[in-house]
Coordinates of C-alpha atoms in Angstrom, one line a residue:
X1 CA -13.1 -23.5 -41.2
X2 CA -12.5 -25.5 -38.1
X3 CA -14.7 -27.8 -36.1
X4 CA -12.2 -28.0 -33.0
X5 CA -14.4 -26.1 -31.1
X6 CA -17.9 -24.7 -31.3
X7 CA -17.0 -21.5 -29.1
X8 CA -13.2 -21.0 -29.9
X9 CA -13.8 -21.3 -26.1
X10 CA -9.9 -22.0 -25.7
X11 CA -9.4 -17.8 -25.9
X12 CA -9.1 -16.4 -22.7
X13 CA -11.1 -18.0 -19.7
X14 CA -13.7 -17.2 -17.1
X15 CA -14.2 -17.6 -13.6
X16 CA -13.1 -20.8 -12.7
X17 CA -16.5 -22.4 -13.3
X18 CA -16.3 -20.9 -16.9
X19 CA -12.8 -22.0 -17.0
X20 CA -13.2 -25.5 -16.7
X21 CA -16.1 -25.6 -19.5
X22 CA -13.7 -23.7 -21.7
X23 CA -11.2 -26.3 -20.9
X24 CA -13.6 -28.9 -22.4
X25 CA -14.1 -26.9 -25.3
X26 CA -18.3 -27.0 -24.5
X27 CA -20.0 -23.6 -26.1
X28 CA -20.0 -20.6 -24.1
X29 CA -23.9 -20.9 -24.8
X30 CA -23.6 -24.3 -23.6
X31 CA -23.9 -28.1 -24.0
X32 CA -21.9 -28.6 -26.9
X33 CA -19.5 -31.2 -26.7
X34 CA -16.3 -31.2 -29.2
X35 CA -13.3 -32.8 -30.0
X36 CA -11.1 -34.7 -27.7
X37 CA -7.7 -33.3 -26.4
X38 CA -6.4 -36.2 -28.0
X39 CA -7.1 -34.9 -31.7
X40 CA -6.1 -31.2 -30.3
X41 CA -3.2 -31.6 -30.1
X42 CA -1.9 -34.7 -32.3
X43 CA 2.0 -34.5 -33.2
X44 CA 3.5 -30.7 -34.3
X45 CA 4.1 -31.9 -37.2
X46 CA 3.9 -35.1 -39.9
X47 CA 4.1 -36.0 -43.8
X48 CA 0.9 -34.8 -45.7
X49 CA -2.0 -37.6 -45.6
X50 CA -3.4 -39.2 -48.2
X51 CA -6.1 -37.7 -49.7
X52 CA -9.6 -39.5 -48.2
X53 CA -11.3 -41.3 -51.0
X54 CA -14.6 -39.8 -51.0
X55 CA -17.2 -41.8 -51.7
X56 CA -19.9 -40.4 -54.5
X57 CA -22.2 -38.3 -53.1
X58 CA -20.3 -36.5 -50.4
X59 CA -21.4 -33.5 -49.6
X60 CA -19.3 -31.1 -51.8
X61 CA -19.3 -27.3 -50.1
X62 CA -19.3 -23.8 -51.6
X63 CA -19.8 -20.1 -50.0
X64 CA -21.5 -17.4 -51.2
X65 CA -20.6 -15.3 -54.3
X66 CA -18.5 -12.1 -54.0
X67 CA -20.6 -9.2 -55.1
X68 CA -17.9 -6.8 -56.0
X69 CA -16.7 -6.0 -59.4
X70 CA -13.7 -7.5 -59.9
X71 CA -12.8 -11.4 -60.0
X72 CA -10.4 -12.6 -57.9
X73 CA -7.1 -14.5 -57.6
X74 CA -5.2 -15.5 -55.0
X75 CA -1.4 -16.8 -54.0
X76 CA 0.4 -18.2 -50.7
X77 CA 3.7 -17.1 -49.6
X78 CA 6.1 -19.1 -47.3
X79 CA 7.7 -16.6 -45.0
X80 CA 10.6 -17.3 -42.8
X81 CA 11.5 -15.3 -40.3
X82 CA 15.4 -15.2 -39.8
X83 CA 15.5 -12.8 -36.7
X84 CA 12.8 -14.8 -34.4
X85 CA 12.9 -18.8 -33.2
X86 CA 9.9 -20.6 -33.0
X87 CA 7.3 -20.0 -30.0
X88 CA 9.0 -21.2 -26.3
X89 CA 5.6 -24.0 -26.1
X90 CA 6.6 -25.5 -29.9
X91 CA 8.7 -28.1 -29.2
X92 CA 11.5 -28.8 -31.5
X93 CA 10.1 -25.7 -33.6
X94 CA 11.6 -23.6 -30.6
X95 CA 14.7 -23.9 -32.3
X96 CA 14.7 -23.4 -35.5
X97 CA 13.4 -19.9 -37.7
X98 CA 9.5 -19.0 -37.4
X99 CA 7.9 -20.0 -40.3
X100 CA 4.4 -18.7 -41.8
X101 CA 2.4 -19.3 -44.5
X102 CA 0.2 -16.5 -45.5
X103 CA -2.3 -16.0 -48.5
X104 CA -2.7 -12.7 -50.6
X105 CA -6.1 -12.3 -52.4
X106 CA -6.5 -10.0 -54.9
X107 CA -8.9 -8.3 -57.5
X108 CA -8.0 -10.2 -60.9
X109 CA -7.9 -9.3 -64.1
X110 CA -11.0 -10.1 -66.7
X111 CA -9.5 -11.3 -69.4
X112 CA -7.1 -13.5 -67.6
X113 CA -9.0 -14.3 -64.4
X114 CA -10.2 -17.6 -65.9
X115 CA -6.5 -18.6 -66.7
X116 CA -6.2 -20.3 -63.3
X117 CA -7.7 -23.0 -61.7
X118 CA -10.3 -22.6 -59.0
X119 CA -8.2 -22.6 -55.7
X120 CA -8.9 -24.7 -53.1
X121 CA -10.4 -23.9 -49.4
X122 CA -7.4 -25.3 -47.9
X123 CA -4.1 -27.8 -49.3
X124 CA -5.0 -31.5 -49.6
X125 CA -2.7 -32.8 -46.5
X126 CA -4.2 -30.0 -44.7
X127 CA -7.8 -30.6 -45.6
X128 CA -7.0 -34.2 -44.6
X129 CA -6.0 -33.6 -40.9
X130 CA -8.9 -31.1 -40.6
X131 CA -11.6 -33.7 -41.9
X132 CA -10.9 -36.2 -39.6
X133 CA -11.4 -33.7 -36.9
X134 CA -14.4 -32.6 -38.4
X135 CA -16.0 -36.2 -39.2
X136 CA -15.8 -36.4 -35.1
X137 CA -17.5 -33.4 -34.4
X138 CA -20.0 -33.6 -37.0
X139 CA -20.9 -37.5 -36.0
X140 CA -20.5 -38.4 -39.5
X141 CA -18.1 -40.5 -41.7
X142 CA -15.1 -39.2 -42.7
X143 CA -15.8 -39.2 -46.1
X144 CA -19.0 -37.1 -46.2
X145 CA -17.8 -34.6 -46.5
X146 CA -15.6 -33.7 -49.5
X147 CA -12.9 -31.6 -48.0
X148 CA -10.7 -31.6 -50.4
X149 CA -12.5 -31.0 -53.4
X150 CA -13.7 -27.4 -51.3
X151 CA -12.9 -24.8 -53.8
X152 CA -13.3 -20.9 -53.8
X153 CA -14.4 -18.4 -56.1
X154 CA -10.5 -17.2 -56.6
X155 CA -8.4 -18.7 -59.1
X156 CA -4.8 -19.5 -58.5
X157 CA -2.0 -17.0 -59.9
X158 CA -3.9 -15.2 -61.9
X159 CA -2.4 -12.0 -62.8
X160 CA -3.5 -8.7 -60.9
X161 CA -6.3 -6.6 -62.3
X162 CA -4.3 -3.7 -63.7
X163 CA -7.0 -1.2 -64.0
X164 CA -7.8 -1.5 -60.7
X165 CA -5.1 0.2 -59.2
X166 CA -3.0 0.8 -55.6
X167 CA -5.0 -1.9 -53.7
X168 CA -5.4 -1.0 -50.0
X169 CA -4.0 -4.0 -47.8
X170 CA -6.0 -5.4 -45.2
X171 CA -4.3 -8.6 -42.7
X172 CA -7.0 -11.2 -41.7
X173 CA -6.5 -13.6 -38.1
X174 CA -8.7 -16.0 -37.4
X175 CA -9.8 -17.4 -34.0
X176 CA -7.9 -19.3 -31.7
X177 CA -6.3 -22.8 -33.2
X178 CA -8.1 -22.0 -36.4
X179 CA -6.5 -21.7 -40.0
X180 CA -6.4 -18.6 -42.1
X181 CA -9.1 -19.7 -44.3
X182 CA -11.6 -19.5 -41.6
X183 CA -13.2 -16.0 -43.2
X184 CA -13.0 -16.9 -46.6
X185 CA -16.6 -15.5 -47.1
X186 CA -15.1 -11.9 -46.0
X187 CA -11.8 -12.5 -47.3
X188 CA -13.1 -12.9 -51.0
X189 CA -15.9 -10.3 -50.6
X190 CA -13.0 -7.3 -49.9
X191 CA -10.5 -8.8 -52.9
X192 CA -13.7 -8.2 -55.0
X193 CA -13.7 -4.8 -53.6
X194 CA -10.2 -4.0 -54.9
X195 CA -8.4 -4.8 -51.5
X196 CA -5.6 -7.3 -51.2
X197 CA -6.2 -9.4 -48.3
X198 CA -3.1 -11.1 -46.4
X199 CA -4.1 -13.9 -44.4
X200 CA -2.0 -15.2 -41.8
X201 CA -1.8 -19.1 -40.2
X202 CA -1.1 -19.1 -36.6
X203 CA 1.6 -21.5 -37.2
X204 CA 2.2 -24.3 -34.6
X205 CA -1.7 -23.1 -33.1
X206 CA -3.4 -23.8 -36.1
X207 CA -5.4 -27.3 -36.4
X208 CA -3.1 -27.8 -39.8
X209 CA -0.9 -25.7 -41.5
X210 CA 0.7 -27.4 -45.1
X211 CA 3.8 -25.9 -46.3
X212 CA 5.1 -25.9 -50.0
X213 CA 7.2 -29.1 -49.3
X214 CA 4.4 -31.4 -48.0
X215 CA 4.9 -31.0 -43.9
X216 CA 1.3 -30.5 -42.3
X217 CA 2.1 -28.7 -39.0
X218 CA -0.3 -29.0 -36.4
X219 CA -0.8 -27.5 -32.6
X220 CA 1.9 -27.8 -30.9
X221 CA 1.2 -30.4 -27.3
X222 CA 3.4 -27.5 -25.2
X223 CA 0.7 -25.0 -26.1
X224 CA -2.6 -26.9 -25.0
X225 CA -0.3 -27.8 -21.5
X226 CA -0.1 -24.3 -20.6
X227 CA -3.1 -25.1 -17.5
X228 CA -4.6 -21.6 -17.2
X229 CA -6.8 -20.6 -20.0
X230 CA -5.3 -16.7 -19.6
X231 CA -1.9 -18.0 -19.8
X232 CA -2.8 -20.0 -23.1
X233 CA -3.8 -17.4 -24.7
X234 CA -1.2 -14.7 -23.9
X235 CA 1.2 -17.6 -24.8
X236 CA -0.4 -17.7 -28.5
X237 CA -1.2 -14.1 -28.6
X238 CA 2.1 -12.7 -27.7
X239 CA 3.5 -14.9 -31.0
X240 CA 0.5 -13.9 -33.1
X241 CA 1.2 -10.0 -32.3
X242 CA 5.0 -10.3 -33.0
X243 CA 4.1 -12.4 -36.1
X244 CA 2.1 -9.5 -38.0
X245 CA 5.3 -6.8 -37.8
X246 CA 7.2 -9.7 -40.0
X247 CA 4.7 -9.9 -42.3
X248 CA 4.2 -5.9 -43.0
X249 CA 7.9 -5.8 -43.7
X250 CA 7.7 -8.9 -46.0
X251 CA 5.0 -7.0 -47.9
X252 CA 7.2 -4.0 -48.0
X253 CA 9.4 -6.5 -49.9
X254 CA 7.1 -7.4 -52.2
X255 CA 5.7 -4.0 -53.3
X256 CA 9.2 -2.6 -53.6
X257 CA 9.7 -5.8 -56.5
X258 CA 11.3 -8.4 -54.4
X259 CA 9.6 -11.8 -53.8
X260 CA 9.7 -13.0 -50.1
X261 CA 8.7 -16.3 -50.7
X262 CA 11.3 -18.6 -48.6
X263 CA 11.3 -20.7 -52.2
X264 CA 11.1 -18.3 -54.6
X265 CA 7.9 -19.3 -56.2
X266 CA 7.0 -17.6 -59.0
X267 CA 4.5 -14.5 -58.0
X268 CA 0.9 -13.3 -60.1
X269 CA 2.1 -10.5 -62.4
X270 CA 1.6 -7.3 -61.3
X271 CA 1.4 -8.4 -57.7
X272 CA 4.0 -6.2 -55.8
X273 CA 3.8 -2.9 -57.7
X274 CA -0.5 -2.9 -56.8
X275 CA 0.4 -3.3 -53.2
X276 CA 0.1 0.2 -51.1
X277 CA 0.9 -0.8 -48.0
X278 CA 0.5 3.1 -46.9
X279 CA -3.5 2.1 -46.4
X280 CA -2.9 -1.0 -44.5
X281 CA -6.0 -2.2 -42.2
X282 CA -6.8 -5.4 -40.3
X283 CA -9.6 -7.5 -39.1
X284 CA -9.6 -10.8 -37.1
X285 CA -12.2 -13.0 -35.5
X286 CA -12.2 -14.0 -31.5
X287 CA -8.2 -14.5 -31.0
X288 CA -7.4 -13.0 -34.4
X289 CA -9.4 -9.5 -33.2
X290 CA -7.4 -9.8 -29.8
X291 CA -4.5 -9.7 -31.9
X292 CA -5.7 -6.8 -34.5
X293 CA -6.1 -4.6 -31.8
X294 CA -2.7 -5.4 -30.0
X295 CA -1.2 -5.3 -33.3
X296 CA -2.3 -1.6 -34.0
X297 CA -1.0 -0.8 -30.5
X298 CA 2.8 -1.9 -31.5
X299 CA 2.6 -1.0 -34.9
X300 CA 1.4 2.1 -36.1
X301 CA 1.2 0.8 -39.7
X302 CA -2.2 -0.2 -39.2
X303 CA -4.5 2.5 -39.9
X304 CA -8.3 1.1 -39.4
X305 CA -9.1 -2.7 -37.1
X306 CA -11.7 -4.5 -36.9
X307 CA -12.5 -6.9 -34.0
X308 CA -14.9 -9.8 -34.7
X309 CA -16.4 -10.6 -31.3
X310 CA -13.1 -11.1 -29.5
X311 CA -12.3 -10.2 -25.8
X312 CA -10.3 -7.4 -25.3
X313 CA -8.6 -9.6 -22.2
X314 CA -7.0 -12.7 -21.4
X315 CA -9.9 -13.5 -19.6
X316 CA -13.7 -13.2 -21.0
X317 CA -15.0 -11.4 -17.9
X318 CA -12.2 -10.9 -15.3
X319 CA -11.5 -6.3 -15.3
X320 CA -8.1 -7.7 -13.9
X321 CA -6.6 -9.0 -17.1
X322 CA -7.1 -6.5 -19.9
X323 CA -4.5 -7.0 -22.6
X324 CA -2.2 -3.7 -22.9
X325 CA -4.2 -2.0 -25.7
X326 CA -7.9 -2.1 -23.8
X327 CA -5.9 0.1 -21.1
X328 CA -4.2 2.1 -23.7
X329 CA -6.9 2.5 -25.8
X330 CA -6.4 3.5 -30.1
X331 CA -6.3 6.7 -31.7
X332 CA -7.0 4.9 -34.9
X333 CA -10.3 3.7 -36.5
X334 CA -12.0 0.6 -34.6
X335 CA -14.8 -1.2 -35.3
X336 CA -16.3 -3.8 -32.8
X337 CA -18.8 -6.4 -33.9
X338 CA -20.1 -9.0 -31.1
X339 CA -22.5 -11.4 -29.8
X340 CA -22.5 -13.0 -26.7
X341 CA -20.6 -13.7 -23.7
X342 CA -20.3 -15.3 -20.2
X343 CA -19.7 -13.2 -17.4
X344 CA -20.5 -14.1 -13.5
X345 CA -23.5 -12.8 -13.6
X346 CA -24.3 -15.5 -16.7
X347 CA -24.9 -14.2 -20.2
X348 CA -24.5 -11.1 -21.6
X349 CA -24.2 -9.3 -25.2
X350 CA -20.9 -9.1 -25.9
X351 CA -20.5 -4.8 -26.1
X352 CA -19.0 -1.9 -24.4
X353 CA -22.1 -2.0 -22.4
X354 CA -21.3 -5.7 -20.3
X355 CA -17.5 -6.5 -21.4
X356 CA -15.2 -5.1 -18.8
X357 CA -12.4 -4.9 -21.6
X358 CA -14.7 -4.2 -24.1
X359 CA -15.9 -1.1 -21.7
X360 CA -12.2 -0.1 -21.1
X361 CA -11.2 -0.1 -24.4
X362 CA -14.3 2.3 -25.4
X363 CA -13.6 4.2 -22.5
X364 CA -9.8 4.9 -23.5
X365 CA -10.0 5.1 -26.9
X366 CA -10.3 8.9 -28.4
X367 CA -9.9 7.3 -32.2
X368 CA -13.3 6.6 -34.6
X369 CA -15.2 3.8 -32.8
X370 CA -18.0 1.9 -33.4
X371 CA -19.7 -1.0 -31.1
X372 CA -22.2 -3.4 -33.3
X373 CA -24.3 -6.4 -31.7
X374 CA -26.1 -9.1 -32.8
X375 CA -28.5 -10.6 -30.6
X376 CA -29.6 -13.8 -32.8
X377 CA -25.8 -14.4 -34.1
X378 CA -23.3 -16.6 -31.6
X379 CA -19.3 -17.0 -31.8
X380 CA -19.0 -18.7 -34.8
X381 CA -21.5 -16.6 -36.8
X382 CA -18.3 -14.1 -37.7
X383 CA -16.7 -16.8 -39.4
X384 CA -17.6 -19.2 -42.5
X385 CA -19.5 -21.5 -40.2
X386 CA -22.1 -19.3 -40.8
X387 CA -22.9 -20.4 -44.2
X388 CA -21.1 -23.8 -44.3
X389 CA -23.1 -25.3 -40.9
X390 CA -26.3 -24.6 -42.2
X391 CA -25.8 -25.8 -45.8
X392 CA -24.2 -29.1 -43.9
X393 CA -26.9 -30.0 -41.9
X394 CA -29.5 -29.4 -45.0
X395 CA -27.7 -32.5 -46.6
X396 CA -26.4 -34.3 -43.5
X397 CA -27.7 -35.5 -39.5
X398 CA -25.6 -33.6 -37.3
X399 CA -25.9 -33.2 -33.7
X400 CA -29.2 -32.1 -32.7
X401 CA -28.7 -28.3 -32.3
X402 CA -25.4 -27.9 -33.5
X403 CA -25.7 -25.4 -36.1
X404 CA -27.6 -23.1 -33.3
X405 CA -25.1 -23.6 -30.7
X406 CA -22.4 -22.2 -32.7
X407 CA -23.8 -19.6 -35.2
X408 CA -27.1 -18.9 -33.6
X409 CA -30.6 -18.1 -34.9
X410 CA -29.8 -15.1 -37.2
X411 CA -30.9 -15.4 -41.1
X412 CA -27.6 -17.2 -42.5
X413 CA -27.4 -15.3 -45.7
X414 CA -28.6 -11.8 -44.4
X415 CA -26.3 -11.9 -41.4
X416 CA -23.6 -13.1 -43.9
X417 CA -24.6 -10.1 -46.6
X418 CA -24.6 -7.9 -43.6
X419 CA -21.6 -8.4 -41.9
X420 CA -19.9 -8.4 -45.8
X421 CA -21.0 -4.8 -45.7
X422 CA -20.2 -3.7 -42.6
X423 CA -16.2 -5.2 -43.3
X424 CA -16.2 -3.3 -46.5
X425 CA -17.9 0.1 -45.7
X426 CA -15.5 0.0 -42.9
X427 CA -12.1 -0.4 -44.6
X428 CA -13.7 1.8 -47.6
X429 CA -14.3 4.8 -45.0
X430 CA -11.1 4.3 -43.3
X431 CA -8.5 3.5 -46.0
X432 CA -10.2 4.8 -49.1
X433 CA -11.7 8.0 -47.6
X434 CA -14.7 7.4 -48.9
X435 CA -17.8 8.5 -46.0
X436 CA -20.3 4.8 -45.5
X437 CA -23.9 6.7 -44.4
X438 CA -23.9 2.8 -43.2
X439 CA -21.7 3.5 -40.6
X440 CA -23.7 6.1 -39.3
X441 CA -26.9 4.6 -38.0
X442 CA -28.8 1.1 -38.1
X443 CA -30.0 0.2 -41.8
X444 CA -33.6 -1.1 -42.7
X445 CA -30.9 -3.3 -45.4
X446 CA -29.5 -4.7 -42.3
X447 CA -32.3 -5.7 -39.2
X448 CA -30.0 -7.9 -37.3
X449 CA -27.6 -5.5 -36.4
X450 CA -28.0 -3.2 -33.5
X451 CA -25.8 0.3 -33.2
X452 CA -24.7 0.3 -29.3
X453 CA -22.5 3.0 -30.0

């Protein structure tokens, strides 16, 4: 998860009123300050931190429990793209081969899914840059928070649960300058389901990225100098969408028995040959669903999307700068879950209904479609913050209002169960074949979500 910014406001902008908050990262709801530009964007890249010393009795985190039936493991891959340079805004990085680091999450086997140790939320160097960030926006010390001692439910490297089968493949994005990890909470709940789940960092956008050899890579200065907030985000979005083709094809690798893995690192066994990348979906959160849905335009690979509250333009509000798909429209499965957004008129729920690229999108689309809106949820509800803020500010003082501001008034664990199902009925219909009566009409199971179409 990432505290940079309690909106991911630095997605596409408003009107130039709207534009200006967004530039000072405030929440689209309002009135929340965050981080300086100054920890933004700190150098592309330096040698992994030191590990905080905690002190006893930092707040150690955890999410909720996967309910599926299978454990889970989990693996990172370091991909290098030999065909591509580095995004134009990177810097030095401009030169030189784009490089990714993705995780694949997995259902594990039983009798060897203990074999592994718990695997952390995020790499130590990593959780270091991100904590310092987070001590900031949270107004506490740096070390109360145990970041680096945040484990998940997945164990590292465990083999692959055999029995389980041809595992469907769903690709995870997360929201704009955020790492992959973001979504854990969903992330783990579909591995339990039987899917693999790829999760890709936005390399050189991300807060911190750590690679095998130590380097923690954060944003790169050339991308927060891009002035206009549309022209910031098409600038990371147009990498983002041309990042996920690479990644297909390095799956291909792997489920045809070769390991892509820039260092060869040894892989879980039985991870390449449960791989179907025929039944490949993808879901992403604010900037990550921006680039699910372009990604499915370019690359027909990607059967079923889901969008997590993301516009469908470079702008929030502006009819005039719809990205290519939301004129296009999808012939495939698309599911649209939302909350809120600012418009000139002020604030509106964030639905075919009020978003002019959400509206187009609908409008153009002749595939499957679904529009799903939460009235007590915000932003950040579609993302880990829902269940980490809360459980923060039960053991810590944060800013007065903070957990509001950013993930609403919505029931923490039942929006969290909720949106778990939703993911999962979704992917189940769509690359499993299996009919969800839950995506047919609301569900007395789930009261704060609304069916707008």
């Amino acid at each position: 998860m990432r505290f940079r910014n309690a909106s991911d406001a630095d997605c596409p902008s408003g009107s130039s009123a709207v534009s200006v908050t967004r530039r000072r990262l405030l929440a689209r709801a309002g009135a929340l300050s965050v981080l300086g530009a100054a920890w933004a964007v700190g150098p592309a890249a330096r040698a992994s931190a030191a590990p905080t010393a905690f002190a006893e009795g930092s707040v150690t985190l955890e999410l909720p429990r996967p309910t599926g039936p299978w454990p889970i493991g989990v693996t990172e891959l370091h991909l290098v793209d030999r065909t591509r340079r580095g995004p134009w805004w990177a810097g030095e990085a401009a030169s030189r081969f784009r490089e990714l680091m993705v995780s694949v999450w997995y259902p594990a086997g039983r009798a060897t899914a203990e074999d592994g140790p718990r695997a952390s939320y995020m790499r130590a160097g990593a959780a270091a840059a991100f904590g310092a960030g987070a001590a900031k926006i949270l107004q506490v010390d740096r070390g109360a928070v145990d970041w680096a001692g945040f484990v998940v439910h997945a164990r590292a490297g465990v083999p692959v649960a055999a029995r389980a089968g041809r595992l469907p493949v769903v690709l995870y994005s997360p929201g704009m300058y955020n790492e992959r990890t973001l979504d854990t909470t969903a992330v783990e709940e579909l591995a339990s389901h039987g899917y693999a789940v790829i999760t890709i960092d936005p390399v050189h956008e991300a807060h911190a990225v750590e690679f095998p050899d130590g380097r923690v890579i954060e944003p790169a200065p050339g991308l927060g100098a891009i002035e206009e907030g549309a022209d910031r985000s098409r600038a990371a979005l147009e990498v983002r969408v041309a990042d996920v083709p690479f990644v297909l094809d390095q799956l291909a690798v792997l489920a045809r028995g070769g390991n892509p893995d820039a260092g060869k690192r040894p892989l879980p066994r039985g991870l390449g040959q449960a791989l179907d990348p025929r039944r490949t979906g993808m879901f992403g959160h604010s900037l990550g669903g921006m680039t699910t849905a372009e990604a499915m335009r370019v690359d027909h690979r990607i059967r079923a999307g889901v969008n997590l509250d993301g516009p469908l333009g470079y702008d929030w509000a502006d009819p005039e700068l719809l990205l290519p798909v939301a004129r296009t429209g999808l012939d495939r499965p698309f599911l649209q879950m939302g909350a809120w957004f600012t418009g000139p008129s002020g604030r509106l729920a964030h639905t075919h209904e009020h978003s002019p690229s959400w509206r187009a999108m609908w409008r153009n689309s002749p595939g499957w479609k679904r529009d799903l809106w939460t009235e007590a949820a915000e932003h950040n509800s579609f993302t880990d913050y829902q269940t980490l803020l809360p459980a923060l500010a039960e053991r810590l003082t944060l800013p007065q209002g903070l957990p509001a501001r950013m993930t609403g008034t919505v029931d923490p664990a039942r929006f969290t169960a909720s949106r778990r199902a939703y993911l999962t009925a979704f992917f189940d219909q769509h690359l499993r074949g299996r009919h969800q009566p839950l995506l047919d009409r609301p569900s007395p199971l789930h009261p704060d979500v609304r069916f707008i179409g």
